[in-house]
Amino acid sequence: MQDHFPPTPRTLVHEALDGGDPQAVAAHLIRLYERPLRIYFGATSFRNLGDPEDIVAGFLADRLSRSDWLQGWRDACRSREIPLRRWLLNALNFYLKEEARRAARDRRLPEPTTGATSSEEGGAERTFEREAARAVVAEALARTEAACREVGQSRHYEVFVRHTIDRQPYETIGPALGLSLSQCGGQVRTVTAKFRRAVAEVLAEEGIEDGELDREIVRLMEALRP
C-alpha cells in the first residue's frame, strides 16, 4: 500500500509557518476544522458555555494569536507524532476548562472540579474524529478537482465522483457521457491516483510521517463508518 502513498512534502501549514504567514495557517485550520470543533463542543458537557460558533471562534482567535502555539505543535511532533487536529482538540479542551472556570468566577460559583464523564468524552471524541475525517476527505476532493481541472480532466473527475461517491456503475455513466466502459475505468483510475496523493498531502500537513500514512488512512476510514 505504500506505493499508493508516496513520500509527500509537508506543504501549506509548514511552508506558512516557515515563511511567517500565520494568516494562511489560520485560514486553513478554520476551513478544515471549524465545523468539526463546533460539533465536538456541542457533544461535550461544556455545551452550556455558549453558542458553538462563538466559542470555537473565540478559541481559535485566542490560540492563533499566540505566536508560539503552532510552533509548539511542530516541536511536539519531533518527539511524538501528534496530528494537527488532535493538537487542536486538546487545546480546545483546555480552553473550555478555562472558560468554565471564568464563568464560575463571574457567577461566584464553585469552580468545576471535573469536566465530562469518560463516556461523554469518548462519544464527543468519536463525533469529532468522524467530522474531521469528512473534512480531510472534502479537502482532498477539492484539491483533486483542482488538479484535474488544471490539466483538462474535469470530465475524468465527474466520472470519478459519479462512480466512487454516487456509486453509479459504469454501465450508467458511460452512455450518459458518451464513454466506453474501459474509458470510464481508465478515467477513474487516473483520478483515484490524484485523490490518493491529495489525501497524503493533507495528512502530511497534519504532521503524519510517510511511514504512518497507511495506518492513518485506515483510521480515517474507520471514523467515517456509521
GROMACS .gro file of C-alpha atoms in nm:
model
  226
    1MET     CA    1   0.000   0.000   0.000
    2GLN     CA    2   0.297   0.231   0.048
    3ASP     CA    3   0.320   0.267  -0.331
    4HIS     CA    4  -0.022   0.433  -0.320
    5PHE     CA    5   0.101   0.699  -0.080
    6PRO     CA    6   0.447   0.814  -0.188
    7PRO     CA    7   0.652   1.049   0.030
    8THR     CA    8   0.483   1.388   0.022
    9PRO     CA    9   0.631   1.728   0.107
   10ARG     CA   10   0.464   1.898   0.403
   11THR     CA   11   0.312   2.192   0.221
   12LEU     CA   12   0.085   2.481   0.319
   13VAL     CA   13   0.090   2.466   0.700
   14HIS     CA   14   0.463   2.404   0.726
   15GLU     CA   15   0.553   2.644   0.447
   16ALA     CA   16   0.331   2.912   0.601
   17LEU     CA   17   0.494   2.864   0.941
   18ASP     CA   18   0.841   2.870   0.787
   19GLY     CA   19   0.750   3.186   0.595
   20GLY     CA   20   0.599   3.360   0.895
   21ASP     CA   21   0.247   3.368   0.748
   22PRO     CA   22   0.013   3.277   1.036
   23GLN     CA   23  -0.290   3.410   0.849
   24ALA     CA   24  -0.255   3.137   0.588
   25VAL     CA   25  -0.241   2.876   0.863
   26ALA     CA   26  -0.542   3.026   1.037
   27ALA     CA   27  -0.747   3.023   0.717
   28HIS     CA   28  -0.653   2.659   0.654
   29LEU     CA   29  -0.745   2.547   1.006
   30ILE     CA   30  -1.075   2.734   1.003
   31ARG     CA   31  -1.172   2.591   0.665
   32LEU     CA   32  -1.099   2.234   0.769
   33TYR     CA   33  -1.174   2.213   1.137
   34GLU     CA   34  -1.406   2.493   1.248
   35ARG     CA   35  -1.716   2.279   1.186
   36PRO     CA   36  -1.580   1.957   1.346
   37LEU     CA   37  -1.476   2.159   1.651
   38ARG     CA   38  -1.822   2.316   1.675
   39ILE     CA   39  -1.989   1.976   1.657
   40TYR     CA   40  -1.747   1.837   1.915
   41PHE     CA   41  -1.823   2.125   2.152
   42GLY     CA   42  -2.195   2.060   2.118
   43ALA     CA   43  -2.139   1.697   2.226
   44THR     CA   44  -1.945   1.784   2.544
   45SER     CA   45  -2.063   1.868   2.894
   46PHE     CA   46  -1.937   2.225   2.831
   47ARG     CA   47  -2.203   2.296   2.569
   48ASN     CA   48  -2.390   2.534   2.801
   49LEU     CA   49  -2.097   2.776   2.797
   50GLY     CA   50  -2.235   2.950   2.490
   51ASP     CA   51  -2.306   2.940   2.119
   52PRO     CA   52  -2.083   2.682   1.943
   53GLU     CA   53  -1.984   2.925   1.670
   54ASP     CA   54  -1.886   3.194   1.922
   55ILE     CA   55  -1.699   2.952   2.148
   56VAL     CA   56  -1.493   2.800   1.866
   57ALA     CA   57  -1.426   3.140   1.711
   58GLY     CA   58  -1.304   3.265   2.048
   59PHE     CA   59  -1.086   2.957   2.092
   60LEU     CA   60  -0.923   2.988   1.750
   61ALA     CA   61  -0.869   3.362   1.792
   62ASP     CA   62  -0.710   3.309   2.133
   63ARG     CA   63  -0.475   3.027   2.035
   64LEU     CA   64  -0.382   3.157   1.690
   65SER     CA   65  -0.293   3.495   1.839
   66ARG     CA   66  -0.012   3.321   2.029
   67SER     CA   67   0.293   3.332   1.807
   68ASP     CA   68   0.443   3.015   1.953
   69TRP     CA   69   0.128   2.800   1.967
   70LEU     CA   70   0.157   2.623   1.629
   71GLN     CA   71   0.533   2.608   1.660
   72GLY     CA   72   0.467   2.419   1.981
   73TRP     CA   73   0.283   2.159   1.775
   74ARG     CA   74   0.578   2.120   1.540
   75ASP     CA   75   0.817   2.090   1.834
   76ALA     CA   76   0.592   1.823   1.988
   77CYS     CA   77   0.593   1.628   1.661
   78ARG     CA   78   0.970   1.587   1.687
   79SER     CA   79   0.935   1.370   1.996
   80ARG     CA   80   0.598   1.207   1.931
   81GLU     CA   81   0.356   1.206   1.641
   82ILE     CA   82   0.051   1.422   1.710
   83PRO     CA   83  -0.182   1.508   1.422
   84LEU     CA   84  -0.269   1.874   1.396
   85ARG     CA   85  -0.639   1.801   1.450
   86ARG     CA   86  -0.553   1.625   1.779
   87TRP     CA   87  -0.346   1.926   1.886
   88LEU     CA   88  -0.649   2.144   1.813
   89LEU     CA   89  -0.881   1.915   2.007
   90ASN     CA   90  -0.654   1.903   2.311
   91ALA     CA   91  -0.618   2.281   2.304
   92LEU     CA   92  -0.995   2.327   2.274
   93ASN     CA   93  -1.046   2.113   2.583
   94PHE     CA   94  -0.803   2.329   2.781
   95TYR     CA   95  -0.981   2.639   2.652
   96LEU     CA   96  -1.324   2.505   2.755
   97LYS     CA   97  -1.197   2.435   3.105
   98GLU     CA   98  -1.055   2.787   3.121
   99GLU     CA   99  -1.388   2.930   3.007
  100ALA     CA  100  -1.579   2.716   3.259
  101ARG     CA  101  -1.359   2.846   3.543
  102ARG     CA  102  -1.400   3.203   3.424
  103ALA     CA  103  -1.779   3.163   3.403
  104ALA     CA  104  -1.786   3.014   3.752
  105ARG     CA  105  -1.587   3.310   3.890
  106ASP     CA  106  -1.810   3.562   3.712
  107ARG     CA  107  -2.117   3.399   3.864
  108ARG     CA  108  -1.943   3.347   4.201
  109LEU     CA  109  -1.998   2.974   4.179
  110PRO     CA  110  -1.758   2.698   4.289
  111GLU     CA  111  -1.505   2.625   4.017
  112PRO     CA  112  -1.581   2.296   3.838
  113THR     CA  113  -1.368   2.009   3.961
  114THR     CA  114  -1.446   1.773   3.673
  115GLY     CA  115  -1.533   1.802   3.308
  116ALA     CA  116  -1.715   1.545   3.104
  117THR     CA  117  -1.752   1.184   3.211
  118SER     CA  118  -1.541   0.927   3.031
  119SER     CA  119  -1.842   0.813   2.829
  120GLU     CA  120  -1.925   1.171   2.730
  121GLU     CA  121  -1.565   1.238   2.634
  122GLY     CA  122  -1.550   0.920   2.428
  123GLY     CA  123  -1.869   0.999   2.241
  124ALA     CA  124  -1.765   1.358   2.175
  125GLU     CA  125  -1.421   1.249   2.051
  126ARG     CA  126  -1.571   0.992   1.817
  127THR     CA  127  -1.800   1.262   1.682
  128PHE     CA  128  -1.503   1.492   1.627
  129GLU     CA  129  -1.296   1.223   1.456
  130ARG     CA  130  -1.583   1.145   1.218
  131GLU     CA  131  -1.634   1.510   1.128
  132ALA     CA  132  -1.260   1.570   1.098
  133ALA     CA  133  -1.230   1.270   0.864
  134ARG     CA  134  -1.506   1.415   0.649
  135ALA     CA  135  -1.322   1.747   0.642
  136VAL     CA  136  -0.998   1.578   0.532
  137VAL     CA  137  -1.176   1.387   0.256
  138ALA     CA  138  -1.359   1.701   0.141
  139GLU     CA  139  -1.032   1.893   0.128
  140ALA     CA  140  -0.864   1.612  -0.067
  141LEU     CA  141  -1.156   1.604  -0.313
  142ALA     CA  142  -1.133   1.980  -0.364
  143ARG     CA  143  -0.760   1.952  -0.436
  144THR     CA  144  -0.822   1.659  -0.667
  145GLU     CA  145  -1.084   1.851  -0.863
  146ALA     CA  146  -0.849   2.148  -0.897
  147ALA     CA  147  -0.565   1.921  -1.014
  148CYS     CA  148  -0.793   1.762  -1.273
  149ARG     CA  149  -0.921   2.097  -1.396
  150GLU     CA  150  -0.566   2.225  -1.432
  151VAL     CA  151  -0.479   1.952  -1.685
  152GLY     CA  152  -0.813   1.945  -1.867
  153GLN     CA  153  -0.952   1.639  -1.689
  154SER     CA  154  -1.276   1.781  -1.549
  155ARG     CA  155  -1.468   1.503  -1.719
  156HIS     CA  156  -1.240   1.249  -1.553
  157TYR     CA  157  -1.329   1.398  -1.216
  158GLU     CA  158  -1.701   1.384  -1.296
  159VAL     CA  159  -1.673   1.015  -1.379
  160PHE     CA  160  -1.477   0.955  -1.059
  161VAL     CA  161  -1.738   1.130  -0.843
  162ARG     CA  162  -2.028   0.952  -1.010
  163HIS     CA  163  -1.866   0.612  -0.965
  164THR     CA  164  -1.689   0.634  -0.628
  165ILE     CA  165  -1.914   0.875  -0.441
  166ASP     CA  166  -2.254   0.843  -0.607
  167ARG     CA  167  -2.199   0.467  -0.656
  168GLN     CA  168  -2.315   0.470  -1.019
  169PRO     CA  169  -2.199   0.174  -1.231
  170TYR     CA  170  -2.000   0.229  -1.547
  171GLU     CA  171  -2.297   0.092  -1.741
  172THR     CA  172  -2.492   0.401  -1.634
  173ILE     CA  173  -2.212   0.657  -1.655
  174GLY     CA  174  -2.076   0.552  -1.995
  175PRO     CA  175  -2.389   0.602  -2.209
  176ALA     CA  176  -2.473   0.926  -2.026
  177LEU     CA  177  -2.132   1.077  -2.101
  178GLY     CA  178  -2.056   0.904  -2.432
  179LEU     CA  179  -1.779   0.689  -2.289
  180SER     CA  180  -1.698   0.321  -2.316
  181LEU     CA  181  -1.673   0.109  -2.003
  182SER     CA  182  -1.296   0.086  -2.042
  183GLN     CA  183  -1.271   0.464  -2.076
  184CYS     CA  184  -1.471   0.507  -1.757
  185GLY     CA  185  -1.241   0.267  -1.576
  186GLY     CA  186  -0.928   0.439  -1.702
  187GLN     CA  187  -1.053   0.783  -1.601
  188VAL     CA  188  -1.149   0.663  -1.253
  189ARG     CA  189  -0.805   0.510  -1.204
  190THR     CA  190  -0.638   0.834  -1.313
  191VAL     CA  191  -0.837   1.045  -1.069
  192THR     CA  192  -0.806   0.789  -0.790
  193ALA     CA  193  -0.428   0.827  -0.808
  194LYS     CA  194  -0.464   1.205  -0.779
  195PHE     CA  195  -0.705   1.167  -0.488
  196ARG     CA  196  -0.466   0.938  -0.301
  197ARG     CA  197  -0.188   1.193  -0.346
  198ALA     CA  198  -0.419   1.469  -0.221
  199VAL     CA  199  -0.511   1.268   0.090
  200ALA     CA  200  -0.143   1.201   0.158
  201GLU     CA  201  -0.070   1.572   0.117
  202VAL     CA  202  -0.339   1.679   0.364
  203LEU     CA  203  -0.224   1.422   0.618
  204ALA     CA  204   0.139   1.524   0.574
  205GLU     CA  205   0.034   1.878   0.664
  206GLU     CA  206  -0.119   1.726   0.977
  207GLY     CA  207   0.220   1.601   1.085
  208ILE     CA  208   0.172   1.238   0.981
  209GLU     CA  209   0.501   1.077   0.884
  210ASP     CA  210   0.527   0.895   0.549
  211GLY     CA  211   0.555   0.559   0.724
  212GLU     CA  212   0.232   0.622   0.917
  213LEU     CA  213   0.016   0.732   0.624
  214ASP     CA  214  -0.135   0.389   0.560
  215ARG     CA  215  -0.238   0.344   0.922
  216GLU     CA  216  -0.381   0.696   0.935
  217ILE     CA  217  -0.587   0.629   0.622
  218VAL     CA  218  -0.732   0.321   0.792
  219ARG     CA  219  -0.819   0.529   1.099
  220LEU     CA  220  -0.990   0.789   0.882
  221MET     CA  221  -1.196   0.526   0.705
  222GLU     CA  222  -1.295   0.371   1.037
  223ALA     CA  223  -1.402   0.712   1.167
  224LEU     CA  224  -1.624   0.761   0.862
  225ARG     CA  225  -1.820   0.444   0.926
  226PRO     CA  226  -2.164   0.492   1.085
   0.00000   0.00000   0.00000
